[in-house]
PDB file of C-alpha atoms in Angstrom:
ATOM      1  CA  MET L  21     -26.643 148.699 -47.695  1.00 59.00           C
ATOM      2  CA  SER L  22     -29.542 149.771 -45.437  1.00 82.00           C
ATOM      3  CA  ALA L  23     -31.631 152.915 -45.852  1.00 88.00           C
ATOM      4  CA  TYR L  24     -30.104 154.190 -42.597  1.00 88.00           C
ATOM      5  CA  LEU L  25     -26.563 153.996 -43.955  1.00 89.00           C
ATOM      6  CA  ASP L  26     -27.663 155.420 -47.315  1.00 90.00           C
ATOM      7  CA  GLU L  27     -29.093 158.460 -45.554  1.00 91.00           C
ATOM      8  CA  LEU L  28     -26.030 158.770 -43.327  1.00 90.00           C
ATOM      9  CA  GLN L  29     -23.813 158.695 -46.406  1.00 90.00           C
ATOM     10  CA  ALA L  30     -25.833 161.503 -47.987  1.00 91.00           C
ATOM     11  CA  LEU L  31     -25.691 163.620 -44.815  1.00 91.00           C
ATOM     12  CA  LEU L  32     -21.933 163.217 -44.510  1.00 87.00           C
ATOM     13  CA  ARG L  33     -21.531 164.170 -48.161  1.00 88.00           C
ATOM     14  CA  GLU L  34     -23.618 167.300 -47.579  1.00 86.00           C
ATOM     15  CA  GLY L  35     -21.427 168.073 -44.568  1.00 84.00           C
ATOM     16  CA  GLY L  36     -18.333 168.226 -46.758  1.00 82.00           C
ATOM     17  CA  VAL L  37     -16.686 164.978 -45.685  1.00 82.00           C
ATOM     18  CA  PRO L  38     -14.256 163.686 -48.359  1.00 81.00           C
ATOM     19  CA  ALA L  39     -15.576 160.744 -50.377  1.00 83.00           C
ATOM     20  CA  ASP L  40     -12.829 158.349 -49.258  1.00 76.00           C
ATOM     21  CA  GLN L  41     -13.538 159.064 -45.586  1.00 79.00           C
ATOM     22  CA  ILE L  42     -17.264 158.553 -46.132  1.00 86.00           C
ATOM     23  CA  GLU L  43     -16.627 155.245 -47.878  1.00 85.00           C
ATOM     24  CA  ALA L  44     -14.370 153.997 -45.072  1.00 79.00           C
ATOM     25  CA  THR L  45     -16.804 155.096 -42.345  1.00 83.00           C
ATOM     26  CA  ILE L  46     -19.836 153.522 -44.011  1.00 85.00           C
ATOM     27  CA  ALA L  47     -17.912 150.294 -44.662  1.00 82.00           C
ATOM     28  CA  ASP L  48     -16.877 150.062 -40.999  1.00 78.00           C
ATOM     29  CA  LEU L  49     -20.414 150.729 -39.784  1.00 84.00           C
ATOM     30  CA  ALA L  50     -21.931 148.244 -42.243  1.00 83.00           C
ATOM     31  CA  SER L  51     -19.463 145.581 -41.124  1.00 77.00           C
ATOM     32  CA  TYR L  52     -20.263 146.263 -37.480  1.00 75.00           C
ATOM     33  CA  VAL L  53     -24.020 146.015 -38.062  1.00 77.00           C
ATOM     34  CA  ALA L  54     -23.562 142.797 -40.051  1.00 79.00           C
ATOM     35  CA  GLU L  55     -21.496 141.244 -37.253  1.00 72.00           C
ATOM     36  CA  THR L  56     -23.822 142.245 -34.420  1.00 73.00           C
ATOM     37  CA  GLY L  57     -27.081 141.758 -36.300  1.00 77.00           C
ATOM     38  CA  GLY L  58     -28.454 144.867 -34.610  1.00 78.00           C
ATOM     39  CA  ASP L  59     -30.582 147.665 -35.980  1.00 85.00           C
ATOM     40  CA  PRO L  60     -28.463 150.695 -37.032  1.00 85.00           C
ATOM     41  CA  GLU L  61     -30.808 153.188 -35.395  1.00 85.00           C
ATOM     42  CA  GLU L  62     -30.732 151.271 -32.116  1.00 82.00           C
ATOM     43  CA  GLU L  63     -26.945 150.986 -32.289  1.00 78.00           C
ATOM     44  CA  PHE L  64     -26.119 154.577 -33.281  1.00 82.00           C
ATOM     45  CA  GLY L  65     -29.273 156.609 -32.624  1.00 85.00           C
ATOM     46  CA  PRO L  66     -31.351 158.664 -35.083  1.00 90.00           C
ATOM     47  CA  VAL L  67     -29.452 159.106 -38.320  1.00 89.00           C
ATOM     48  CA  GLY L  68     -29.580 162.910 -38.232  1.00 89.00           C
ATOM     49  CA  GLU L  69     -28.170 163.092 -34.706  1.00 87.00           C
ATOM     50  CA  PHE L  70     -25.514 160.489 -35.467  1.00 85.00           C
ATOM     51  CA  ALA L  71     -24.410 162.364 -38.584  1.00 86.00           C
ATOM     52  CA  GLY L  72     -24.264 165.557 -36.534  1.00 85.00           C
ATOM     53  CA  ARG L  73     -21.984 163.925 -33.960  1.00 81.00           C
ATOM     54  CA  LEU L  74     -19.670 162.608 -36.658  1.00 81.00           C
ATOM     55  CA  LEU L  75     -19.492 166.000 -38.352  1.00 80.00           C
ATOM     56  CA  ALA L  76     -18.914 167.816 -35.059  1.00 75.00           C
ATOM     57  CA  ALA L  77     -16.066 165.461 -34.204  1.00 67.00           C
ATOM     58  CA  ARG L  78     -14.227 166.166 -37.436  1.00 60.00           C
ATOM     59  CA  ALA L  79     -11.230 168.458 -37.202  1.00 48.00           C
ATOM     60  CA  PRO L  80     -11.018 171.626 -39.262  1.00 46.00           C
ATOM     61  CA  GLU L  81      -9.334 170.667 -42.508  1.00 44.00           C
ATOM     62  CA  ALA L  82      -5.678 171.659 -42.503  1.00 40.00           C
ATOM     63  CA  ASP L  83      -4.070 173.063 -45.631  1.00 40.00           C
ATOM     64  CA  ALA L  84      -1.572 170.387 -46.626  1.00 39.00           C
ATOM     65  CA  THR L  85       0.761 172.980 -48.154  1.00 35.00           C
ATOM     66  CA  ASP L  86       0.969 174.997 -44.933  1.00 40.00           C
ATOM     67  CA  ALA L  87       0.761 172.278 -42.298  1.00 47.00           C
ATOM     68  CA  THR L  88       4.045 171.308 -40.697  1.00 70.00           C
ATOM     69  CA  GLU L  89       4.730 167.576 -40.903  1.00 82.00           C
ATOM     70  CA  TRP L  90       6.714 165.929 -38.152  1.00 90.00           C
ATOM     71  CA  ARG L  91       7.642 162.261 -37.748  1.00 92.00           C
ATOM     72  CA  TRP L  92       8.496 160.806 -34.381  1.00 94.00           C
ATOM     73  CA  THR L  93       8.545 157.473 -32.605  1.00 93.00           C
ATOM     74  CA  ALA L  94       8.152 156.074 -29.101  1.00 94.00           C
ATOM     75  CA  ASP L  95       8.218 152.636 -27.503  1.00 91.00           C
ATOM     76  CA  ILE L  96       5.189 150.833 -26.070  1.00 88.00           C
ATOM     77  CA  PHE L  97       6.035 152.095 -22.590  1.00 90.00           C
ATOM     78  CA  THR L  98       5.868 155.775 -23.539  1.00 91.00           C
ATOM     79  CA  ASP L  99       3.681 156.035 -26.652  1.00 94.00           C
ATOM     80  CA  ARG L 100       0.428 156.866 -24.840  1.00 94.00           C
ATOM     81  CA  ARG L 101       2.100 159.446 -22.621  1.00 94.00           C
ATOM     82  CA  MET L 102       3.746 161.118 -25.613  1.00 95.00           C
ATOM     83  CA  LEU L 103       0.526 161.021 -27.632  1.00 96.00           C
ATOM     84  CA  ALA L 104      -1.281 162.768 -24.785  1.00 95.00           C
ATOM     85  CA  ARG L 105       1.451 165.393 -24.419  1.00 94.00           C
ATOM     86  CA  LEU L 106       1.874 166.107 -28.124  1.00 94.00           C
ATOM     87  CA  GLY L 107      -1.850 165.957 -28.802  1.00 94.00           C
ATOM     88  CA  ASP L 108      -2.269 168.659 -26.172  1.00 93.00           C
ATOM     89  CA  GLN L 109       0.219 170.721 -28.194  1.00 92.00           C
ATOM     90  CA  GLY L 110      -1.903 170.441 -31.330  1.00 93.00           C
ATOM     91  CA  TRP L 111      -0.160 167.597 -33.172  1.00 95.00           C
ATOM     92  CA  GLU L 112      -2.563 165.451 -35.194  1.00 95.00           C
ATOM     93  CA  ILE L 113      -1.491 161.923 -36.140  1.00 96.00           C
ATOM     94  CA  ASP L 114      -2.149 161.149 -39.802  1.00 93.00           C
ATOM     95  CA  ARG L 115      -0.746 157.617 -39.901  1.00 93.00           C
ATOM     96  CA  VAL L 116       1.993 155.290 -38.691  1.00 93.00           C
ATOM     97  CA  ASP L 117       4.594 154.658 -41.389  1.00 90.00           C
ATOM     98  CA  HIS L 118       6.376 151.388 -42.197  1.00 87.00           C
ATOM     99  CA  LEU L 119       9.172 152.243 -39.751  1.00 87.00           C
ATOM    100  CA  GLY L 120       6.737 152.630 -36.870  1.00 90.00           C
ATOM    101  CA  ARG L 121       6.954 156.425 -36.794  1.00 93.00           C
ATOM    102  CA  PHE L 122       3.941 158.615 -36.102  1.00 95.00           C
ATOM    103  CA  VAL L 123       3.425 160.925 -39.077  1.00 93.00           C
ATOM    104  CA  SER L 124       1.836 164.065 -37.659  1.00 94.00           C
ATOM    105  CA  HIS L 125       1.095 167.661 -38.540  1.00 92.00           C
ATOM    106  CA  ARG L 126      -0.207 170.782 -36.857  1.00 91.00           C
ATOM    107  CA  ASP L 127      -2.488 173.289 -38.515  1.00 87.00           C
ATOM    108  CA  PRO L 128      -0.562 176.591 -38.522  1.00 83.00           C
ATOM    109  CA  GLU L 129      -3.735 178.664 -38.850  1.00 83.00           C
ATOM    110  CA  ARG L 130      -6.144 176.958 -36.457  1.00 86.00           C
ATOM    111  CA  PRO L 131      -4.225 174.609 -34.169  1.00 89.00           C
ATOM    112  CA  GLN L 132      -6.316 172.582 -31.764  1.00 92.00           C
ATOM    113  CA  ARG L 133      -5.745 169.891 -29.177  1.00 93.00           C
ATOM    114  CA  TRP L 134      -6.122 166.197 -29.976  1.00 95.00           C
ATOM    115  CA  GLU L 135      -6.626 163.117 -27.865  1.00 96.00           C
ATOM    116  CA  TYR L 136      -5.655 159.537 -28.621  1.00 97.00           C
ATOM    117  CA  ARG L 137      -6.258 155.995 -27.501  1.00 96.00           C
ATOM    118  CA  ARG L 138      -4.462 152.716 -28.146  1.00 95.00           C
ATOM    119  CA  GLU L 139      -6.247 149.397 -28.575  1.00 93.00           C
ATOM    120  CA  LEU L 140      -5.145 145.864 -29.324  1.00 90.00           C
ATOM    121  CA  SER L 141      -5.638 145.225 -33.034  1.00 81.00           C
ATOM    122  CA  ILE L 142      -8.358 142.621 -32.632  1.00 77.00           C
ATOM    123  CA  GLY L 143     -11.940 142.878 -33.752  1.00 68.00           C
ATOM    124  CA  GLY L 144     -11.169 144.260 -37.207  1.00 69.00           C
ATOM    125  CA  SER L 145     -13.574 146.869 -38.507  1.00 77.00           C
ATOM    126  CA  ALA L 146     -15.960 146.173 -35.621  1.00 86.00           C
ATOM    127  CA  LEU L 147     -13.565 147.954 -33.265  1.00 88.00           C
ATOM    128  CA  ALA L 148     -13.558 151.120 -35.375  1.00 88.00           C
ATOM    129  CA  ALA L 149     -17.335 150.976 -35.712  1.00 89.00           C
ATOM    130  CA  ARG L 150     -17.753 150.612 -31.945  1.00 90.00           C
ATOM    131  CA  LEU L 151     -15.620 153.694 -31.283  1.00 92.00           C
ATOM    132  CA  ALA L 152     -16.996 155.822 -34.132  1.00 92.00           C
ATOM    133  CA  PRO L 153     -20.091 157.072 -32.235  1.00 92.00           C
ATOM    134  CA  GLU L 154     -17.748 158.675 -29.688  1.00 92.00           C
ATOM    135  CA  GLY L 155     -15.866 160.511 -32.434  1.00 92.00           C
ATOM    136  CA  TRP L 156     -12.824 158.212 -32.572  1.00 95.00           C
ATOM    137  CA  GLU L 157     -11.289 157.473 -35.961  1.00 94.00           C
ATOM    138  CA  PRO L 158      -8.334 155.206 -36.853  1.00 94.00           C
ATOM    139  CA  CYS L 159      -5.007 156.946 -37.380  1.00 94.00           C
ATOM    140  CA  GLY L 160      -2.522 154.096 -37.609  1.00 93.00           C
ATOM    141  CA  THR L 161      -1.565 150.507 -36.853  1.00 92.00           C
ATOM    142  CA  TRP L 162       1.736 149.137 -35.605  1.00 89.00           C
ATOM    143  CA  VAL L 163       2.292 145.404 -35.024  1.00 84.00           C
ATOM    144  CA  TYR L 164      -0.516 144.430 -32.612  1.00 86.00           C
ATOM    145  CA  TYR L 165      -1.786 147.909 -31.692  1.00 92.00           C
ATOM    146  CA  ARG L 166      -4.261 150.233 -33.397  1.00 94.00           C
ATOM    147  CA  TYR L 167      -4.320 153.948 -32.671  1.00 96.00           C
ATOM    148  CA  PHE L 168      -7.367 156.211 -32.715  1.00 96.00           C
ATOM    149  CA  LYS L 169      -7.726 159.983 -32.584  1.00 96.00           C
ATOM    150  CA  ARG L 170     -10.379 162.597 -32.068  1.00 95.00           C
ATOM    151  CA  PRO L 171     -10.253 166.371 -31.621  1.00 93.00           C
ATOM    152  CA  ARG L 172     -10.388 167.420 -27.989  1.00 90.00           C
ATOM    153  CA  ALA L 173     -13.316 169.640 -28.986  1.00 87.00           C
ATOM    154  CA  ALA L 174     -15.465 166.497 -28.880  1.00 80.00           C
ATOM    155  CA  SER L 175     -15.103 166.469 -25.085  1.00 78.00           C
ATOM    156  CA  VAL L 176     -14.190 170.020 -23.999  1.00 80.00           C
ATOM    157  CA  GLY L 177     -15.627 172.203 -26.761  1.00 80.00           C
ATOM    158  CA  PRO L 178     -13.999 175.564 -27.667  1.00 79.00           C
ATOM    159  CA  ALA L 179     -11.368 175.110 -24.954  1.00 79.00           C
ATOM    160  CA  ALA L 180      -9.614 172.718 -27.347  1.00 84.00           C
ATOM    161  CA  GLN L 181      -8.446 175.640 -29.475  1.00 87.00           C
ATOM    162  CA  LEU L 182      -4.758 176.557 -29.089  1.00 87.00           C
ATOM    163  CA  ASP L 183      -3.842 180.244 -29.097  1.00 83.00           C
ATOM    164  CA  SER L 184      -0.051 179.900 -29.021  1.00 83.00           C
ATOM    165  CA  PRO L 185       1.175 176.320 -29.492  1.00 84.00           C
ATOM    166  CA  PRO L 186       4.751 175.547 -28.428  1.00 84.00           C
ATOM    167  CA  ALA L 187       7.480 174.778 -30.937  1.00 82.00           C
ATOM    168  CA  ALA L 188       8.018 171.189 -32.023  1.00 80.00           C
ATOM    169  CA  PRO L 189      10.266 169.173 -29.673  1.00 81.00           C
ATOM    170  CA  GLY L 190      13.937 169.181 -30.517  1.00 78.00           C
ATOM    171  CA  ARG L 191      14.079 165.392 -30.841  1.00 83.00           C
ATOM    172  CA  SER L 192      11.947 162.774 -32.549  1.00 88.00           C
ATOM    173  CA  VAL L 193      12.824 159.569 -30.664  1.00 90.00           C
ATOM    174  CA  PHE L 194      11.249 158.917 -27.263  1.00 91.00           C
ATOM    175  CA  PHE L 195      12.465 155.607 -25.850  1.00 88.00           C
ATOM    176  CA  SER L 196      12.220 154.781 -22.160  1.00 86.00           C
ATOM    177  CA  ARG L 197      14.763 153.143 -19.874  1.00 83.00           C
ATOM    178  CA  ARG L 198      12.571 150.050 -19.779  1.00 83.00           C
ATOM    179  CA  PHE L 199      12.804 149.758 -23.558  1.00 79.00           C
ATOM    180  CA  TYR L 200      16.600 149.816 -23.466  1.00 80.00           C
ATOM    181  CA  LEU L 201      16.558 147.321 -20.584  1.00 82.00           C
ATOM    182  CA  VAL L 202      14.393 144.873 -22.539  1.00 77.00           C
ATOM    183  CA  LEU L 203      16.605 145.329 -25.601  1.00 77.00           C
ATOM    184  CA  ALA L 204      19.737 144.666 -23.536  1.00 80.00           C
ATOM    185  CA  VAL L 205      18.209 141.523 -22.000  1.00 76.00           C
ATOM    186  CA  ALA L 206      17.254 140.215 -25.450  1.00 74.00           C
ATOM    187  CA  VAL L 207      20.752 140.781 -26.843  1.00 75.00           C
ATOM    188  CA  LEU L 208      22.334 139.262 -23.740  1.00 76.00           C
ATOM    189  CA  ALA L 209      20.119 136.168 -24.039  1.00 71.00           C
ATOM    190  CA  VAL L 210      21.296 135.596 -27.604  1.00 68.00           C
ATOM    191  CA  VAL L 211      24.980 136.097 -26.781  1.00 70.00           C
ATOM    192  CA  VAL L 212      25.003 133.987 -23.595  1.00 67.00           C
ATOM    193  CA  SER L 213      23.085 131.143 -25.217  1.00 65.00           C
ATOM    194  CA  ALA L 214      25.472 131.120 -28.167  1.00 63.00           C
ATOM    195  CA  ILE L 215      28.456 130.885 -25.814  1.00 67.00           C
ATOM    196  CA  LEU L 216      26.966 128.165 -23.608  1.00 63.00           C
ATOM    197  CA  TRP L 217      25.839 126.019 -26.507  1.00 60.00           C
ATOM    198  CA  GLU L 218      29.066 126.244 -28.478  1.00 57.00           C
ATOM    199  CA  PRO L 219      31.031 122.969 -28.202  1.00 56.00           C
ATOM    200  CA  SER L 220      34.651 123.113 -27.133  1.00 50.00           C
ATOM    201  CA  ASP L 221      35.832 122.149 -30.631  1.00 54.00           C
ATOM    202  CA  GLY L 222      34.028 125.149 -32.092  1.00 51.00           C
ATOM    203  CA  ASP L 223      31.592 123.042 -34.100  1.00 51.00           C
ATOM    204  CA  GLU L 224      29.449 125.448 -36.121  1.00 52.00           C
ATOM    205  CA  PRO L 225      26.110 123.595 -35.635  1.00 53.00           C
ATOM    206  CA  GLY L 226      26.507 124.007 -31.880  1.00 52.00           C
ATOM    207  CA  PHE L 227      27.009 127.738 -32.279  1.00 51.00           C
ATOM    208  CA  LEU L 228      23.958 128.022 -34.524  1.00 51.00           C
ATOM    209  CA  ALA L 229      21.905 126.016 -32.039  1.00 53.00           C
ATOM    210  CA  GLY L 230      22.950 128.419 -29.307  1.00 52.00           C
ATOM    211  CA  MET L 231      21.937 131.376 -31.426  1.00 52.00           C
ATOM    212  CA  ALA L 232      18.568 129.744 -32.083  1.00 56.00           C
ATOM    213  CA  VAL L 233      17.954 129.112 -28.387  1.00 54.00           C
ATOM    214  CA  GLY L 234      18.977 132.661 -27.582  1.00 54.00           C
ATOM    215  CA  GLY L 235      16.579 133.955 -30.190  1.00 56.00           C
ATOM    216  CA  VAL L 236      13.745 131.916 -28.691  1.00 59.00           C
ATOM    217  CA  LEU L 237      14.527 133.277 -25.227  1.00 56.00           C
ATOM    218  CA  ALA L 238      14.617 136.824 -26.573  1.00 55.00           C
ATOM    219  CA  ILE L 239      11.263 136.358 -28.298  1.00 60.00           C
ATOM    220  CA  ALA L 240       9.830 134.873 -25.099  1.00 60.00           C
ATOM    221  CA  ALA L 241      11.053 137.906 -23.145  1.00 58.00           C
ATOM    222  CA  LEU L 242       9.476 140.295 -25.634  1.00 55.00           C
ATOM    223  CA  ALA L 243       6.232 138.290 -25.578  1.00 56.00           C
ATOM    224  CA  ALA L 244       6.173 138.527 -21.783  1.00 58.00           C
ATOM    225  CA  VAL L 245       6.586 142.295 -22.022  1.00 52.00           C
ATOM    226  CA  TRP L 246       3.753 142.441 -24.567  1.00 53.00           C
ATOM    227  CA  LEU L 247       1.401 140.471 -22.308  1.00 49.00           C
ATOM    228  CA  TRP L 248       2.311 142.632 -19.334  1.00 52.00           C
ATOM    229  CA  THR L 249       1.706 145.902 -21.147  1.00 48.00           C
ATOM    230  CA  ALA L 250      -1.502 144.595 -22.737  1.00 45.00           C
ATOM    231  CA  ARG L 251      -2.925 143.662 -19.336  1.00 43.00           C
ATOM    232  CA  ARG L 252      -1.987 147.071 -17.910  1.00 44.00           C
ATOM    233  CA  ARG L 253      -3.645 149.100 -20.650  1.00 43.00           C
ATOM    234  CA  PRO L 254      -6.701 151.101 -19.542  1.00 43.00           C
TER     235      PRO L 254
END
């Protein structure tokens, strides 16, 4: 590891950053520098200033015993809109669980606004390293998307503080009409293909072939939706 990253590690430790977060940050930055072949100081700026930006972008530590955890989910058509809305209400995303739900909490003592961005999960650690200088840190991965967060204070300063945050929404599932439409089309493709491919004598292989074709059509439809949404992302 370079002297630059050694010094950055020491500065983050002095700033009170947990050891596991320091280790992950330094590993991402080291990987990025190794891939680009650039000089760390040219990539990130003077080490003292860079450490200051990283420390300033960190959220006030929430007391895990007092913070209110809330799990919710949204489809790919609404996730960014819901992240923006709920982040503005002080909900911080901790991770995405194995069911695809956003695991979030809000500091009951010092709630503040958060902002999020969604990126295609390509580039590995280089993506996180590229976004780190702007205060973005990973907060979850689901299928082919990676999610990043940063406190709104990084862009608006003290205005990010929330004086009276609203209550948590009464529901935890936010699916759009387009999601249900795509789901209906996928199911219909499987059913119709199974019917059309079933021989008149009810031969089982024909039925299974129809199911297979329907499954392929459904996957193709979902892939088309993925490509469309990926091309429309900001």
